[in-house]
Tab-separated table of C-alpha atoms in Angstrom:
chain	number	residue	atom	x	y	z
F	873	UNK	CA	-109.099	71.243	-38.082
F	874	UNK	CA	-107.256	68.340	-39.103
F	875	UNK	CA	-107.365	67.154	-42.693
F	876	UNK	CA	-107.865	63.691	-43.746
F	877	UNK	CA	-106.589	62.832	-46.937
F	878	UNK	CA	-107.259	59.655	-48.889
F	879	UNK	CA	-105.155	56.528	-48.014
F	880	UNK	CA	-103.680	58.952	-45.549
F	881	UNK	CA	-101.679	57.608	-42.216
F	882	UNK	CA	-101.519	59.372	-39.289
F	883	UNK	CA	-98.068	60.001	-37.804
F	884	UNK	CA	-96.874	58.549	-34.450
F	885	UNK	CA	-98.931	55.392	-35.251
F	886	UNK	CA	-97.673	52.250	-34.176
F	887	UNK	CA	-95.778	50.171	-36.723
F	888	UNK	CA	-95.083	47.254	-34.212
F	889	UNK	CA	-96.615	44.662	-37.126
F	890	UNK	CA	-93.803	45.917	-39.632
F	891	UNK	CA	-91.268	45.858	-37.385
F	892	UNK	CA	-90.785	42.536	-35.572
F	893	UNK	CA	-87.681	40.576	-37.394
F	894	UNK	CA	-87.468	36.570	-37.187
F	895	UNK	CA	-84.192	35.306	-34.636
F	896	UNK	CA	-81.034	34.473	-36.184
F	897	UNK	CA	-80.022	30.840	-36.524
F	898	UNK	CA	-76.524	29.754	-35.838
F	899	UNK	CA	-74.642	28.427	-38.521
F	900	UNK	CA	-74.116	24.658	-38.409
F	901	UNK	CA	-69.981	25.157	-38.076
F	902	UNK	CA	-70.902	26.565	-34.578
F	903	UNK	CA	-72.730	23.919	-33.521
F	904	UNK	CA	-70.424	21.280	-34.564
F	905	UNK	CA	-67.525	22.784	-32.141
F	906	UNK	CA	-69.646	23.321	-29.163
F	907	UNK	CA	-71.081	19.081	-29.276
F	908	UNK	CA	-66.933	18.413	-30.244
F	909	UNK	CA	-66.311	20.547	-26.760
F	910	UNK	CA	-69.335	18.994	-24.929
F	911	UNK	CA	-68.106	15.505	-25.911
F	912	UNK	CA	-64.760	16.397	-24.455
F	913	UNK	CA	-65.940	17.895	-20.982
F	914	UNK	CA	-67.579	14.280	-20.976
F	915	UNK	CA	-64.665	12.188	-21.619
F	916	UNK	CA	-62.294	14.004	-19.167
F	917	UNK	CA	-65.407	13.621	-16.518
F	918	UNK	CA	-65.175	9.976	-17.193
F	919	UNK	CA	-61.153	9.740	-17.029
F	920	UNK	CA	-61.403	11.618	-13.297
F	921	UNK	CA	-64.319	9.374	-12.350
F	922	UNK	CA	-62.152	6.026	-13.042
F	923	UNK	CA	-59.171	6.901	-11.870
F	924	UNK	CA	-60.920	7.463	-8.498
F	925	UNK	CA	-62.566	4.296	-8.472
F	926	UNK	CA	-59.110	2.741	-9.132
F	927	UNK	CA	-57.256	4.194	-6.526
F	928	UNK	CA	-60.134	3.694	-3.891
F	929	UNK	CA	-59.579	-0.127	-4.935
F	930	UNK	CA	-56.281	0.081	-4.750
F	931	UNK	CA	-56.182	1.404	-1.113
F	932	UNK	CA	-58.649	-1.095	0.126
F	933	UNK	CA	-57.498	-3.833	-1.149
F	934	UNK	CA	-53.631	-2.891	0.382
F	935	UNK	CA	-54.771	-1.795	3.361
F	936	UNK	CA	-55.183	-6.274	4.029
F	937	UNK	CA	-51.736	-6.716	3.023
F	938	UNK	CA	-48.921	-7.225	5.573
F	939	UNK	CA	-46.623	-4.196	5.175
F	940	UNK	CA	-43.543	-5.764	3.913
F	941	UNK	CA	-40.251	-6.094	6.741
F	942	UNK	CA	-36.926	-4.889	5.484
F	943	UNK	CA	-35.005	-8.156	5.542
F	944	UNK	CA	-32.426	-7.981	8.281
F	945	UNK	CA	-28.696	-7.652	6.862
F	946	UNK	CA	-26.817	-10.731	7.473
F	947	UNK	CA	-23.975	-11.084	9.066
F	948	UNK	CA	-20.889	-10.968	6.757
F	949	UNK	CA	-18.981	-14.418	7.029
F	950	UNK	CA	-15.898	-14.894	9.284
F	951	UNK	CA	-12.651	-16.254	8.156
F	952	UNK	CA	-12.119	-19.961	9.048
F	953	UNK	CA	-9.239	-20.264	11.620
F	954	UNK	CA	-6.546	-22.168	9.456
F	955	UNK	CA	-4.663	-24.735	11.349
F	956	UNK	CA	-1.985	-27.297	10.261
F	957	UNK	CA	-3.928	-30.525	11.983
F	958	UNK	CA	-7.892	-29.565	10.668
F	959	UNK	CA	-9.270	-32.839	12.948
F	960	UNK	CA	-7.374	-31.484	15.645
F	961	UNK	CA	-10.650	-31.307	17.896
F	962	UNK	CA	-12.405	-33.832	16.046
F	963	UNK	CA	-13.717	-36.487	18.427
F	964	UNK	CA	-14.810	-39.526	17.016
F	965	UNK	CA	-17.547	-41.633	18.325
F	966	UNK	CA	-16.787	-44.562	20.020
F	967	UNK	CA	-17.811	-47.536	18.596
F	968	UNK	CA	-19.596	-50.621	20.414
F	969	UNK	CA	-17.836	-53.255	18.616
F	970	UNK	CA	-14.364	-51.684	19.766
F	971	UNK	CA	-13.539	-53.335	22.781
F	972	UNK	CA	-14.813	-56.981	21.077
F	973	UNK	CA	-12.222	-56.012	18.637
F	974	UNK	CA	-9.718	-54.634	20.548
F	975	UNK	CA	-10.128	-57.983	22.309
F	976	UNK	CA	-10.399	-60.637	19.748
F	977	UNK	CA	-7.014	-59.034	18.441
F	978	UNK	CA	-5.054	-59.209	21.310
F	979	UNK	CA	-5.889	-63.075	22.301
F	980	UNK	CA	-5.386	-63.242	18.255
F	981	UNK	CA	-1.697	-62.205	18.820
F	982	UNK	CA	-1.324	-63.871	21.970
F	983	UNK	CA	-2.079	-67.134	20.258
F	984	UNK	CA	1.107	-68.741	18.580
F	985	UNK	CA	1.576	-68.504	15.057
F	986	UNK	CA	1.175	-71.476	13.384
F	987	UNK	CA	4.188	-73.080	11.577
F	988	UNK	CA	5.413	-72.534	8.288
F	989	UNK	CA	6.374	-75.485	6.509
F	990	UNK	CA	9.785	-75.289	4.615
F	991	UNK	CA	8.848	-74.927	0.573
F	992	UNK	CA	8.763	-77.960	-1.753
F	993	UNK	CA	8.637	-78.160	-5.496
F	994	UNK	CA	6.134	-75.143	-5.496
F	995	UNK	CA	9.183	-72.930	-5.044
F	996	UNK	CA	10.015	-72.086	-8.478
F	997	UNK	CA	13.541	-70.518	-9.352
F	998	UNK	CA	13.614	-68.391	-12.107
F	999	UNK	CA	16.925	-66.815	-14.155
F	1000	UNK	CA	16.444	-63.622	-15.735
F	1001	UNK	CA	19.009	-60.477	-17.418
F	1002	UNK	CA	17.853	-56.702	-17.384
F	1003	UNK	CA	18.429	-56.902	-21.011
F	1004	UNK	CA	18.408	-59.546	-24.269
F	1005	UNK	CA	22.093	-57.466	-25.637
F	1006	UNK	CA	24.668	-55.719	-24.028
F	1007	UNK	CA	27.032	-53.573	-25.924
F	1008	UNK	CA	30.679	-53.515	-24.665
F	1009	UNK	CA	30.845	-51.220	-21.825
F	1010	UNK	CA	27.328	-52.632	-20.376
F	1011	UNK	CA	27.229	-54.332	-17.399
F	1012	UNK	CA	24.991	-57.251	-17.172
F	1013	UNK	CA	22.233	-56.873	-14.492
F	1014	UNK	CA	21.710	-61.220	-13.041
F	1015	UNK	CA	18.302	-61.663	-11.442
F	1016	UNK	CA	17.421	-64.558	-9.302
F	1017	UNK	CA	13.591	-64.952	-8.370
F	1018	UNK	CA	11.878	-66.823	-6.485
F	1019	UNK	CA	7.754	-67.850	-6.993
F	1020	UNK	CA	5.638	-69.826	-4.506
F	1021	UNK	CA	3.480	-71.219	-7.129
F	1022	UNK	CA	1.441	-73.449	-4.350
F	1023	UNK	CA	-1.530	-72.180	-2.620
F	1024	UNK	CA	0.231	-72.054	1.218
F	1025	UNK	CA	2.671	-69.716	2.412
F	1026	UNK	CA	6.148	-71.462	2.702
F	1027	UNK	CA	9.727	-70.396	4.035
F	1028	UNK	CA	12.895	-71.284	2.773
F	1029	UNK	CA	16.885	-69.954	3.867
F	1030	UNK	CA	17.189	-67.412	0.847
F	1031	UNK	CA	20.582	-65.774	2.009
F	1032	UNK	CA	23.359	-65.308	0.077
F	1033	UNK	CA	24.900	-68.428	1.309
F	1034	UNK	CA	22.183	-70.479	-1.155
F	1035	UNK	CA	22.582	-68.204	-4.420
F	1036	UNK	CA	24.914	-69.340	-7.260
F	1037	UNK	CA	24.828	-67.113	-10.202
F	1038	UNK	CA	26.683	-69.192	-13.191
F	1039	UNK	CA	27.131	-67.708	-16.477
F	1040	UNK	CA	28.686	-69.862	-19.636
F	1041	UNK	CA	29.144	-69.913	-22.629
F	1042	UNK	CA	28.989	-73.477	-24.863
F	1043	UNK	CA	31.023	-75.743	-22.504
F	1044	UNK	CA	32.855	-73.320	-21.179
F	1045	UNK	CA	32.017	-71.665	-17.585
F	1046	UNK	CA	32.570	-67.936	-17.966
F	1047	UNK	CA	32.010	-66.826	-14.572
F	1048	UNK	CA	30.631	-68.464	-11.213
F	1049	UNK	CA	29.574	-66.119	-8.390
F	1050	UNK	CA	31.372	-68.263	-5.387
F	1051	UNK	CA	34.990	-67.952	-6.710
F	1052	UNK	CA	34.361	-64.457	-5.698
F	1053	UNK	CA	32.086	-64.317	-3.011
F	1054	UNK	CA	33.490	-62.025	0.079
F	1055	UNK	CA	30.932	-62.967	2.538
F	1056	UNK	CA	27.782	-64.841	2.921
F	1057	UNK	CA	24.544	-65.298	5.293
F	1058	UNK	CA	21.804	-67.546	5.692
F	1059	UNK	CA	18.601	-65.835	5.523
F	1060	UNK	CA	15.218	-67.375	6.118
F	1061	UNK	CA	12.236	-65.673	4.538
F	1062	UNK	CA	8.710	-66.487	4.206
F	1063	UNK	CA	7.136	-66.441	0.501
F	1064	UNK	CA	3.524	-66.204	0.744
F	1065	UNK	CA	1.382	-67.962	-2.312
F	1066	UNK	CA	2.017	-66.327	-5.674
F	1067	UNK	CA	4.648	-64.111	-4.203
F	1068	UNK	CA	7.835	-62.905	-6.183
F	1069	UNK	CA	10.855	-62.508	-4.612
F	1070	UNK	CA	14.103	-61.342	-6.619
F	1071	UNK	CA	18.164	-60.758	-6.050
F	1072	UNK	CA	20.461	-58.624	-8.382
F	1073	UNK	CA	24.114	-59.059	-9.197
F	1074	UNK	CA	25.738	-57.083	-11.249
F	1075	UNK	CA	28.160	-58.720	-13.359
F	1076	UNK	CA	31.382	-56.457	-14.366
F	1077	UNK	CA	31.770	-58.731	-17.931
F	1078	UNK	CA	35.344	-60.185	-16.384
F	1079	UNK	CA	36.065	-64.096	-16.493
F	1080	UNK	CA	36.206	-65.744	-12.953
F	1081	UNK	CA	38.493	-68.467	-11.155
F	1082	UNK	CA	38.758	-70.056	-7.968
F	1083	UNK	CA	40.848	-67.725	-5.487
F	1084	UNK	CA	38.867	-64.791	-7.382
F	1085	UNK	CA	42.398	-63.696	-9.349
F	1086	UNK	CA	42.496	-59.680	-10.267
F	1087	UNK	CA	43.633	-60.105	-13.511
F	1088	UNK	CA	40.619	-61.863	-14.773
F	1089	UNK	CA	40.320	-61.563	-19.148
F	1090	UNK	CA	36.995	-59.549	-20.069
F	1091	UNK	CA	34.133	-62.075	-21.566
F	1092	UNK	CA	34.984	-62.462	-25.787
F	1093	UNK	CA	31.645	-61.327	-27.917
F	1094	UNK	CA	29.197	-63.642	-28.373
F	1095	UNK	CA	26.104	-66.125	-26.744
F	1096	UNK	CA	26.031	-66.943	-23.029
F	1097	UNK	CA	23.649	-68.102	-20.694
F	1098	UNK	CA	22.730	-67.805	-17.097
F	1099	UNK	CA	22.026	-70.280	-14.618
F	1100	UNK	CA	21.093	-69.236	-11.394
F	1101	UNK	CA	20.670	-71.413	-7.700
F	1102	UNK	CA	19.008	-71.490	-4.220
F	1103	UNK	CA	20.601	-74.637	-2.353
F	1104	UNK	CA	19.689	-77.331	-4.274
F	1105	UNK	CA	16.936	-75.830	-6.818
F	1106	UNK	CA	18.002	-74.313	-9.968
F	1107	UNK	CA	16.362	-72.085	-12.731
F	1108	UNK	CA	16.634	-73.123	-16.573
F	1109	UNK	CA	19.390	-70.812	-18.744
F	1110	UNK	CA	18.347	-67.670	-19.605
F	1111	UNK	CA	20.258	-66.965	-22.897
F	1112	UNK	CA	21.417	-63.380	-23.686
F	1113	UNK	CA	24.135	-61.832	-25.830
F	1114	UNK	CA	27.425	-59.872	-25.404
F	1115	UNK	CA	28.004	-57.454	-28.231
C-alpha cells in the first residue's frame, strides 16, 4: 500500500515542462563574417559572369574580320650596273621639228655670208701697261686693243704688219717697235660690236734704233708714255713710270 504524503511527487513522472531550454543565438561577430563571405561568393560570380560576356563579344565580333596576310618579303635591291657612258642606251625621241631644222640650217649655210664692211671711226685703239710703276728689273707688259664701239660687226687687217708700239719720254723717242721687228704678217680679223681685242709686247726696258743695234743703253728712271698703232689709227699716251 502506497503512501501518499502531502505535497508529495511521484517518481518517474515526467518533467518535460522543466526541462525544455530556449535555442542559442549566434553572436553578431559570426554573422558579420558569413554576409562579408556571402558578399564575396557574389562578387567573384559577377567577375566570371563578365569576363564571359566579354570574350563571347570578342569572338563574334573577330570572327567578321579578315584574318590579317603576312606581308610578302620584298625583294632586296640589286646593285646598279656602273658604266663609264650612263646614257649609253639612252634613246632620245625624235623630234618633229628636226628635219625643218636640220633643213633651214643647211640652206642657211649654203647661202653666202654677207659682207663685212672694213671698220671706220667705230674702231677704237686703245694703249694700255700691265702696271702704273715698274721697279728696275720689271719688264713692261705694252697692250694694244682694239673696240668696235659701232653697232655692226666690222673687219680690219690686225697683223703685226699694222702695230707700232712707241714709247717716249718728253721729246725724246725711247723705243719704237719697227727698228726691231724680225718679221711681220697681215692679218684680217673680224671684230663683232662691243668686242675687245688685245696684243702684248713685252718691252725688255733697252733704248731702240734703226738697224735694231745690240748694244742698246737701258731706259734712265723716270716718266714715259706709250703710244700704240693699227695702220693709220692711233691710241692716246698711256703714261706710266720707270722706277
Amino acid at each position: 500500500m502506497v503512501q501518499k504524503g502531502a505535497g508529495g511527487t511521484p517518481r518517474g513522472g515526467s518533467h518535460d515542462g522543466d526541462d525544455r531550454r530556449p535555442p542559442r543565438r549566434e553572436s553578431p561577430e559570426v554573422y558579420r563574417r558569413r554576409r562579408i563571405m556571402a558578399a564575396l561568393a557574389a562578387g567573384v560570380l559577377l567577375v566570371l559572369v563578365a569576363v564571359g560576356v566579354v570574350q563571347a563579344v570578342a569572338s563574334m565580333l573577330g570572327s567578321d574580320e579578315p584574318e590579317p596576310t603576312p606581308a610578302a618579303a620584298s625583294p632586296a635591291p640589286s646593285a646598279a650596273p656602273t658604266t663609264p657612258e650612263p646614257f649609253a642606251d639612252f634613246t632620245p625621241r625624235p623630234d618633229p621639228d628636226a628635219s625643218a631644222t636640220a633643213s633651214s640650217t643647211a640652206s642657211a649655210s649654203a647661202r653666202p655670208e654677207e659682207p663685212v664692211e672694213e671698220c671706220g671711226s667705230e674702231l677704237l685703239v686703245r694703249a694700255s701697261t700691265d702696271r702704273d710703276t715698274y721697279t728696275q728689273d720689271a719688264e713692261p707688259v705694252l697692250v694694244l686693243t682694239l673696240e668696235n664701239t659701232g653697232e655692226d660687226p666690222c673687219r680690219v687687217d690686225a697683223g703685226t704688219s699694222q702695230m707700232v708700239y712707241e714709247v717716249s719720254s718728253g721729246s725724246d723717242s725711247v723705243f719704237d717697235s719697227r727698228h726691231c721687228q724680225a718679221g711681220s704678217e697681215d692679218r684680217e680679223v673680224t671684230v663683232e660690236p662691243e668686242q675687245e681685242l688685245s696684243a702684248r709686247l713685252t718691252w725688255n726696258g733697252a733704248r731702240s734704233a734703226e738697224g735694231c743695234p745690240a748694244d742698246g743703253e737701258q731706259a734712265m728712271p723716270g716718266y714715259y708714255r706709250l703710244v700704240v698703232s693699227l695702220g693709220e689709227r692711233s691710241s692716246e699716251p698711256a703714261p706710266f713710270v720707270l722706277e
